[in-house]
XYZ file of C-alpha atoms in Angstrom:
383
model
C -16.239 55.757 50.643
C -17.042 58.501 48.314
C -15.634 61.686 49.313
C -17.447 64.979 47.605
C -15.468 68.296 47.205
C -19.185 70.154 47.750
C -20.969 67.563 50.308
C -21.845 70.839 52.155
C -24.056 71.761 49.457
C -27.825 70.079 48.456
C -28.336 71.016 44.700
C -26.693 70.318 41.847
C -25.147 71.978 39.074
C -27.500 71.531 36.022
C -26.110 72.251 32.864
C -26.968 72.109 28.947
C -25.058 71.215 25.948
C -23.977 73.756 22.750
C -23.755 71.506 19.692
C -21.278 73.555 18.110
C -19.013 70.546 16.832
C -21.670 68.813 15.002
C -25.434 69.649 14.015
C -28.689 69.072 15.880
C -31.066 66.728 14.708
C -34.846 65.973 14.867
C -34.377 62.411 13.273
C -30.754 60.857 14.371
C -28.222 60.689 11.332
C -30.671 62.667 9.237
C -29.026 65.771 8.571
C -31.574 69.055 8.822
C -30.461 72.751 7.144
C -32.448 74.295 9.588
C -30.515 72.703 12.664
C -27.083 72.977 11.371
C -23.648 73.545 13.550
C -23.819 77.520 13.086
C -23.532 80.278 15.381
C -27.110 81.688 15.031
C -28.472 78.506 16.211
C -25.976 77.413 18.437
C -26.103 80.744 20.082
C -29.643 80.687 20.371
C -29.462 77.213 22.405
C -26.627 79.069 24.631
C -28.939 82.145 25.478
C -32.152 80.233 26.368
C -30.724 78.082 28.580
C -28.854 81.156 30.206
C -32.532 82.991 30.377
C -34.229 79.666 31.562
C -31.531 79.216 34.564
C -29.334 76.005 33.044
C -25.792 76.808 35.884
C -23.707 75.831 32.857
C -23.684 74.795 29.524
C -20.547 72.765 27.951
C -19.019 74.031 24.618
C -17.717 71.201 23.483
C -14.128 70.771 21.025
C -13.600 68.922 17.649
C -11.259 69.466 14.800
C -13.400 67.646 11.953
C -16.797 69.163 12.377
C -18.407 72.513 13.670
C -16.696 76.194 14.897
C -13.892 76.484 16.858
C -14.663 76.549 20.608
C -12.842 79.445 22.141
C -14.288 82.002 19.560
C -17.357 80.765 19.879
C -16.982 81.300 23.584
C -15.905 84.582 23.151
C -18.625 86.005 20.650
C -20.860 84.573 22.974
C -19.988 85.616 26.225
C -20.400 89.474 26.205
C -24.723 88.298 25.204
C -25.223 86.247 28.150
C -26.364 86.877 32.188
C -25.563 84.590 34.505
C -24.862 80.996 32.793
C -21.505 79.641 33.025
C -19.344 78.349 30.164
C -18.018 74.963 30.167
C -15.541 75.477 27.230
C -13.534 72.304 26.072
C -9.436 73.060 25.518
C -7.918 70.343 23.598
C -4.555 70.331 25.062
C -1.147 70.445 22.863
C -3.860 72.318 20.308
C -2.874 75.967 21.504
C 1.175 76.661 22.826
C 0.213 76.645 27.085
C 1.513 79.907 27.241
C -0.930 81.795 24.934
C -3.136 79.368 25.927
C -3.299 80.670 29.289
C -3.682 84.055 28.467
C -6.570 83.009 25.971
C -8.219 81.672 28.855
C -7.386 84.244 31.614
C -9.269 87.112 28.764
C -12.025 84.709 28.373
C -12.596 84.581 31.855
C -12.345 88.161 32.390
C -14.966 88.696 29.387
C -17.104 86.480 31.462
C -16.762 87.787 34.635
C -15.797 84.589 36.571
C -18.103 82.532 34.783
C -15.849 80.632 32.454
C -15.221 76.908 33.580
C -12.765 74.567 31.340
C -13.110 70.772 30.077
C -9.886 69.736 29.703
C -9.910 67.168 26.106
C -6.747 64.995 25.959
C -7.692 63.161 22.654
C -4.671 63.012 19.758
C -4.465 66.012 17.628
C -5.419 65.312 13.882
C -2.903 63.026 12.199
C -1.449 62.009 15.369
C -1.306 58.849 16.340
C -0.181 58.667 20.550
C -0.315 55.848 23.538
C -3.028 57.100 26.081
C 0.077 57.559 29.029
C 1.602 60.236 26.160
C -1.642 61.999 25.867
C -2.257 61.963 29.589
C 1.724 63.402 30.312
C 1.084 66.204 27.443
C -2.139 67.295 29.320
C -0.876 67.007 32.567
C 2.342 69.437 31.587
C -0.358 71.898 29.650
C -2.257 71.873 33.051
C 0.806 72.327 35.272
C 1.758 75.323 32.852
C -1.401 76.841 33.028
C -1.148 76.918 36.748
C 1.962 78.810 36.839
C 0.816 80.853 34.571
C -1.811 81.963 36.213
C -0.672 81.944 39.454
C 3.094 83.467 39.120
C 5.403 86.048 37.221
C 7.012 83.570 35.416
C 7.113 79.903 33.718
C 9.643 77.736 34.495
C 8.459 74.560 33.103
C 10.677 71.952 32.093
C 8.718 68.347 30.851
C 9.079 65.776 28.176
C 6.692 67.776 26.173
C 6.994 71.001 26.860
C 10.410 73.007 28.636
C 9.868 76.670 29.304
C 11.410 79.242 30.874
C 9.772 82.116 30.386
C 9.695 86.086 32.354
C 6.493 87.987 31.542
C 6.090 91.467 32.200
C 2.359 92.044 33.486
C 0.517 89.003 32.241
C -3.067 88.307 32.048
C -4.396 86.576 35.133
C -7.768 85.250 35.482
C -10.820 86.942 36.789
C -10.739 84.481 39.390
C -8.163 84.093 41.307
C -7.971 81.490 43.156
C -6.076 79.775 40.901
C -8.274 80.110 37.617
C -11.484 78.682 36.251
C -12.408 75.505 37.250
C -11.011 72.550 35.966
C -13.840 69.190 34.512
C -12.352 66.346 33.105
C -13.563 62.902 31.659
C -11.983 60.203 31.131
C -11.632 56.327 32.142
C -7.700 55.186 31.967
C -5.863 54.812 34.884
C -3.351 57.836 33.355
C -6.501 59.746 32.920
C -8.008 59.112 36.053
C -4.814 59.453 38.132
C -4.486 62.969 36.263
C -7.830 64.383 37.405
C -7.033 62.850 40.632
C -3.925 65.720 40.342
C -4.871 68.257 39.076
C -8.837 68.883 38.186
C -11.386 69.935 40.139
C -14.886 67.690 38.880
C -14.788 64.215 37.277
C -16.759 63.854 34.202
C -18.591 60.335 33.270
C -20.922 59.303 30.573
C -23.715 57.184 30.844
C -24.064 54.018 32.643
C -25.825 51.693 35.011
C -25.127 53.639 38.729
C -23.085 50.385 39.573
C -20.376 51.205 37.562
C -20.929 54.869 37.795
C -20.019 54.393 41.390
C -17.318 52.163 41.016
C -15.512 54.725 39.205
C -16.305 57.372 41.297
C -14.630 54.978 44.508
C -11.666 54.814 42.148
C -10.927 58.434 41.128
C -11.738 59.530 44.803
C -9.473 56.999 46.345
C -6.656 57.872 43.718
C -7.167 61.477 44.813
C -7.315 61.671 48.438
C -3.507 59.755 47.703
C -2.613 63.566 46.399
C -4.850 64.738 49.639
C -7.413 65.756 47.227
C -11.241 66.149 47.064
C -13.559 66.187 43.559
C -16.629 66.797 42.238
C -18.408 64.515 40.035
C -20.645 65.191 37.136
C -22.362 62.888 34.372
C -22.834 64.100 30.479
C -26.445 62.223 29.705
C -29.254 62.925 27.292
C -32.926 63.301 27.947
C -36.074 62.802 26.655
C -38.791 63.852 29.082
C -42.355 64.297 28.046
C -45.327 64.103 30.020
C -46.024 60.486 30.282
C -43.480 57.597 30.054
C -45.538 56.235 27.135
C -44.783 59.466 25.504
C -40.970 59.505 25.962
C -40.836 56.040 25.079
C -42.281 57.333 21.515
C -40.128 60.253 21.388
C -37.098 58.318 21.540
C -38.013 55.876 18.789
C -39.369 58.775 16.733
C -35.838 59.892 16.853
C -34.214 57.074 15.818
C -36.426 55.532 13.613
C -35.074 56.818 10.558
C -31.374 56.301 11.655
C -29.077 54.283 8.427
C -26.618 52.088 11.120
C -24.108 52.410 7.956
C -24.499 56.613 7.956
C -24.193 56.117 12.645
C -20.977 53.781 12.212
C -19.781 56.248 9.878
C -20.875 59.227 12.723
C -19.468 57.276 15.448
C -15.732 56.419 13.901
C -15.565 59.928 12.040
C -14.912 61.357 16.011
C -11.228 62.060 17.299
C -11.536 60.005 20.080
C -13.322 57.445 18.335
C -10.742 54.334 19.800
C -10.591 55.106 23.332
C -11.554 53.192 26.487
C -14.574 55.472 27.004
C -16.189 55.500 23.694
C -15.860 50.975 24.196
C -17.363 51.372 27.404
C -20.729 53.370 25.997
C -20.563 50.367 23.172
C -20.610 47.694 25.880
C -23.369 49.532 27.871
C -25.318 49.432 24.075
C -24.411 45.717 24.384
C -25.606 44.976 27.631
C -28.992 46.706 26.811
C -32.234 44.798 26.600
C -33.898 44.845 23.409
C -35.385 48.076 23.052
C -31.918 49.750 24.103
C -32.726 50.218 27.919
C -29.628 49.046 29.915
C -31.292 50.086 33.269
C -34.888 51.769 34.153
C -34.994 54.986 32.285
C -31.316 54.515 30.976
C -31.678 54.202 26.875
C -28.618 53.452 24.728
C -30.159 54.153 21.182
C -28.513 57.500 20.347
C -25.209 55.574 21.131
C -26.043 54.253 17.570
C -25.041 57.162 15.791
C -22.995 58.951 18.435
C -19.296 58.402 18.984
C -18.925 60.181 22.551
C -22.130 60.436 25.227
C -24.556 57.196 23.993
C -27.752 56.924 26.446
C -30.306 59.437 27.640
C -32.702 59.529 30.813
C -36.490 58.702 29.389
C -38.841 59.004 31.308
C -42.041 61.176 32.777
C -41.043 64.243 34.778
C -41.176 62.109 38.088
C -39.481 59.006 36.701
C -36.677 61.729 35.341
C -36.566 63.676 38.980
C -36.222 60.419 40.707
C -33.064 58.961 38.433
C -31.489 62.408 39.129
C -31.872 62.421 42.561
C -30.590 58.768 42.953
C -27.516 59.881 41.227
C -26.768 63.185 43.632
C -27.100 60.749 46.361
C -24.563 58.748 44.730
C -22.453 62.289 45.096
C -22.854 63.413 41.870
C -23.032 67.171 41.550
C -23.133 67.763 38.006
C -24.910 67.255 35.238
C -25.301 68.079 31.607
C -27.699 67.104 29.931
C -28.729 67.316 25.899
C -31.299 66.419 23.525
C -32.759 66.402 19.912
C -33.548 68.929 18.680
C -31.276 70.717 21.924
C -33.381 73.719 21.758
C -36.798 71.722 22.384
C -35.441 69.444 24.622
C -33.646 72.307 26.529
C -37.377 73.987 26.588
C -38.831 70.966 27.989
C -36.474 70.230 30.978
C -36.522 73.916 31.874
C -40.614 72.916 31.783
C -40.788 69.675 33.797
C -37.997 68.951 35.773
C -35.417 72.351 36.086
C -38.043 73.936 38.378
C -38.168 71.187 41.059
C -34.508 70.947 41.651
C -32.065 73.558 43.950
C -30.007 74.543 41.219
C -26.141 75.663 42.298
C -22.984 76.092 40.556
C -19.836 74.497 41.661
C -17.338 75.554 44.119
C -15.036 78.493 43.271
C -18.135 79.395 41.071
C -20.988 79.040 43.383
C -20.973 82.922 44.857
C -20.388 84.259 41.685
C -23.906 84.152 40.323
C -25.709 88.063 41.176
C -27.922 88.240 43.946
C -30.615 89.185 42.070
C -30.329 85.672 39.911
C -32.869 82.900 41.235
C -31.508 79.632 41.986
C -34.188 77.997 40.381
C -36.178 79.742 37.182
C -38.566 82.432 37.283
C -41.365 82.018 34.801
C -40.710 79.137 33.618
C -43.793 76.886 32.523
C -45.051 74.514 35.423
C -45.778 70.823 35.085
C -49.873 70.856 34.841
């Protein structure tokens, strides 16, 4: 049996994506001036989901491509109203220390709103087992912890030993022990160390057989710590207003995809190797031949895409109905993406957005302003 950290609650947390590690696209692989990684129009995707009532929207981390994710988060943050930020920390990328204070000002900038996806990938020119990248993160978690929660660090690990007095540090805005803690990833190290320490289990696309088998996993491994999650799934989508239409749209944006140019996209990503990025290729594998490896569950943009491979296609209901199957699954959280984001972010907010009970996760969910709907005021109806 599943157990849910928020099965008292009926909505979900809906969420969009930032691309600031890597630019948009209207045609996969084909690279566009006008939709380029910068801040004007990464910022623009961040503040129209925030005005058309996206919960969240992840910022996500990479050393090779894009801006770096905690300024981003910061320039940002001071523009927007009520949208959370789900900013990525690579750990063993910042010393856990100033790390933690980073955070703690980032969270007070925000008011509460600041969540954190923990990234345990290698640094650049690093070459680790998945156990030592799992033991650095778990010591960068524990540190952040004390940090935030006591006068002092005393920290001693196989990565890290501190022993540190502070004088009046930073704590977060919230605390109850400091933003809230997502995490994805598909190793038994990895799992057992969201099982510890994190708050909401991340997953990427796949057929809701195996999306449930790991959800029995992680929850099993954490009620051994006496320990309840949330779970949340990273997914495109392409909705339109038929299914004939979205069935177009997603070859449109493929169909002038190079496979040499997406092998090159794919492997150019730090965490290229790992046990979830072979997992999204065996889902591609598994796919029928037009890339669908379940009703509404399309692999193509896997072909050019190292990380998050499949999107929901589908007409508004078709798309409703796969989301709803999922929350009864337990899953709480989702964020979705799409080419170009700022279209596709337009269109959810259109056709599905309106028709679902929108929260935000707990130690988040009461800090949205009363006068903030819980589902989007003036946005555009289904006709």
């Amino acid at each position: 049996m599943i157990q849910i950290r928020s099965s008292g609650l009926t909505g979900a947390e809906v969420a969009w994506f930032a691309p600031i590690c890597s630019d948009d696209y209207e045609y996969l692989g084909v690279p566009d001036n006008r939709l380029k990684s910068t801040f004007a129009h990464t910022s623009e995707i961040l503040l129209t989901a925030d005005r058309l009532g996206y919960r969240n929207i992840l910022c996500p981390s990479s050393y090779q491509v894009g801006q770096d994710t905690l300024t981003f988060a910061a320039a940002v943050a001071p523009q927007t109203r009520s949208i959370n930020l789900l900013t990525a920390v690579r750990c063993g990328e910042l010393h856990p220390p100033m790390l933690a204070r980073t955070i703690a000002t980032l969270d007070h900038m925000l008011q509460g709103r600041l969540t954190v996806n923990i990234i345990s990938s290698e640094m650049p020119g690093e070459v680790m087992s998945s156990s030592d990248r799992y033991q650095r993160s778990r010591e960068v978690i524990e540190i952040l912890k004390q940090a935030w929660t006591q006068d002092a660090i005393d920290f001693e690990g196989e990565f890290y030993k501190l022993k540190l007095a502070t004088t009046d540090p930073v704590k977060p805005y919230q605390q109850n022990g400091g933003p809230l803690l997502y995490f994805g990833g598909y190793s038994p190290e990895g799992k057992d160390l969201c099982a510890e320490h994190c708050d909401v289990y991340l997953m990427w696309p796949d057929t809701e057989e195996n999306l449930r088998g790991h959800m029995v996993d992680v929850s099993e491994r954490a009620a051994r710590y006496g320990r309840v999650l949330d779970y949340g799934l990273r997914v495109h989508v392409i909705v339109r207003e038929t299914e004939t239409e979205a069935r177009a749209a997603a070859a449109r944006l493929v169909s002038r995809l190079d496979d040499v140019f997406g092998t090159e996209i794919r492997n150019r990503a730090q965490d290229a190797q790992t046990l979830g990025v072979h997992l999204q290729q065996q889902l591609r594998e598994n796919a029928d031949n037009d890339g669908y490896a379940e009703d509404h569950l399309w692999t193509g943009i896997g072909r050019a895409r190292s990380g998050c491979g499949a999107a929901l296609v589908g007409d508004p209901d078709q798309i409703l109905a796969k989301i709803r199957r999922y929350m009864a699954m337990g899953i709480r959280g989702f964020i979705f993406s799409g080419y170009p984001h700022l279209d596709e972010c337009k269109l959810f907010a259109r056709y599905v957005l309106p028709q679902l009970e929108t929260i935000s996760l707990p130690q988040a969910q009461n800090r949205i302003p009363a006068d903030i709907p819980a589902t989007p005021l003036g946005v555009g109806q289904r006709k």
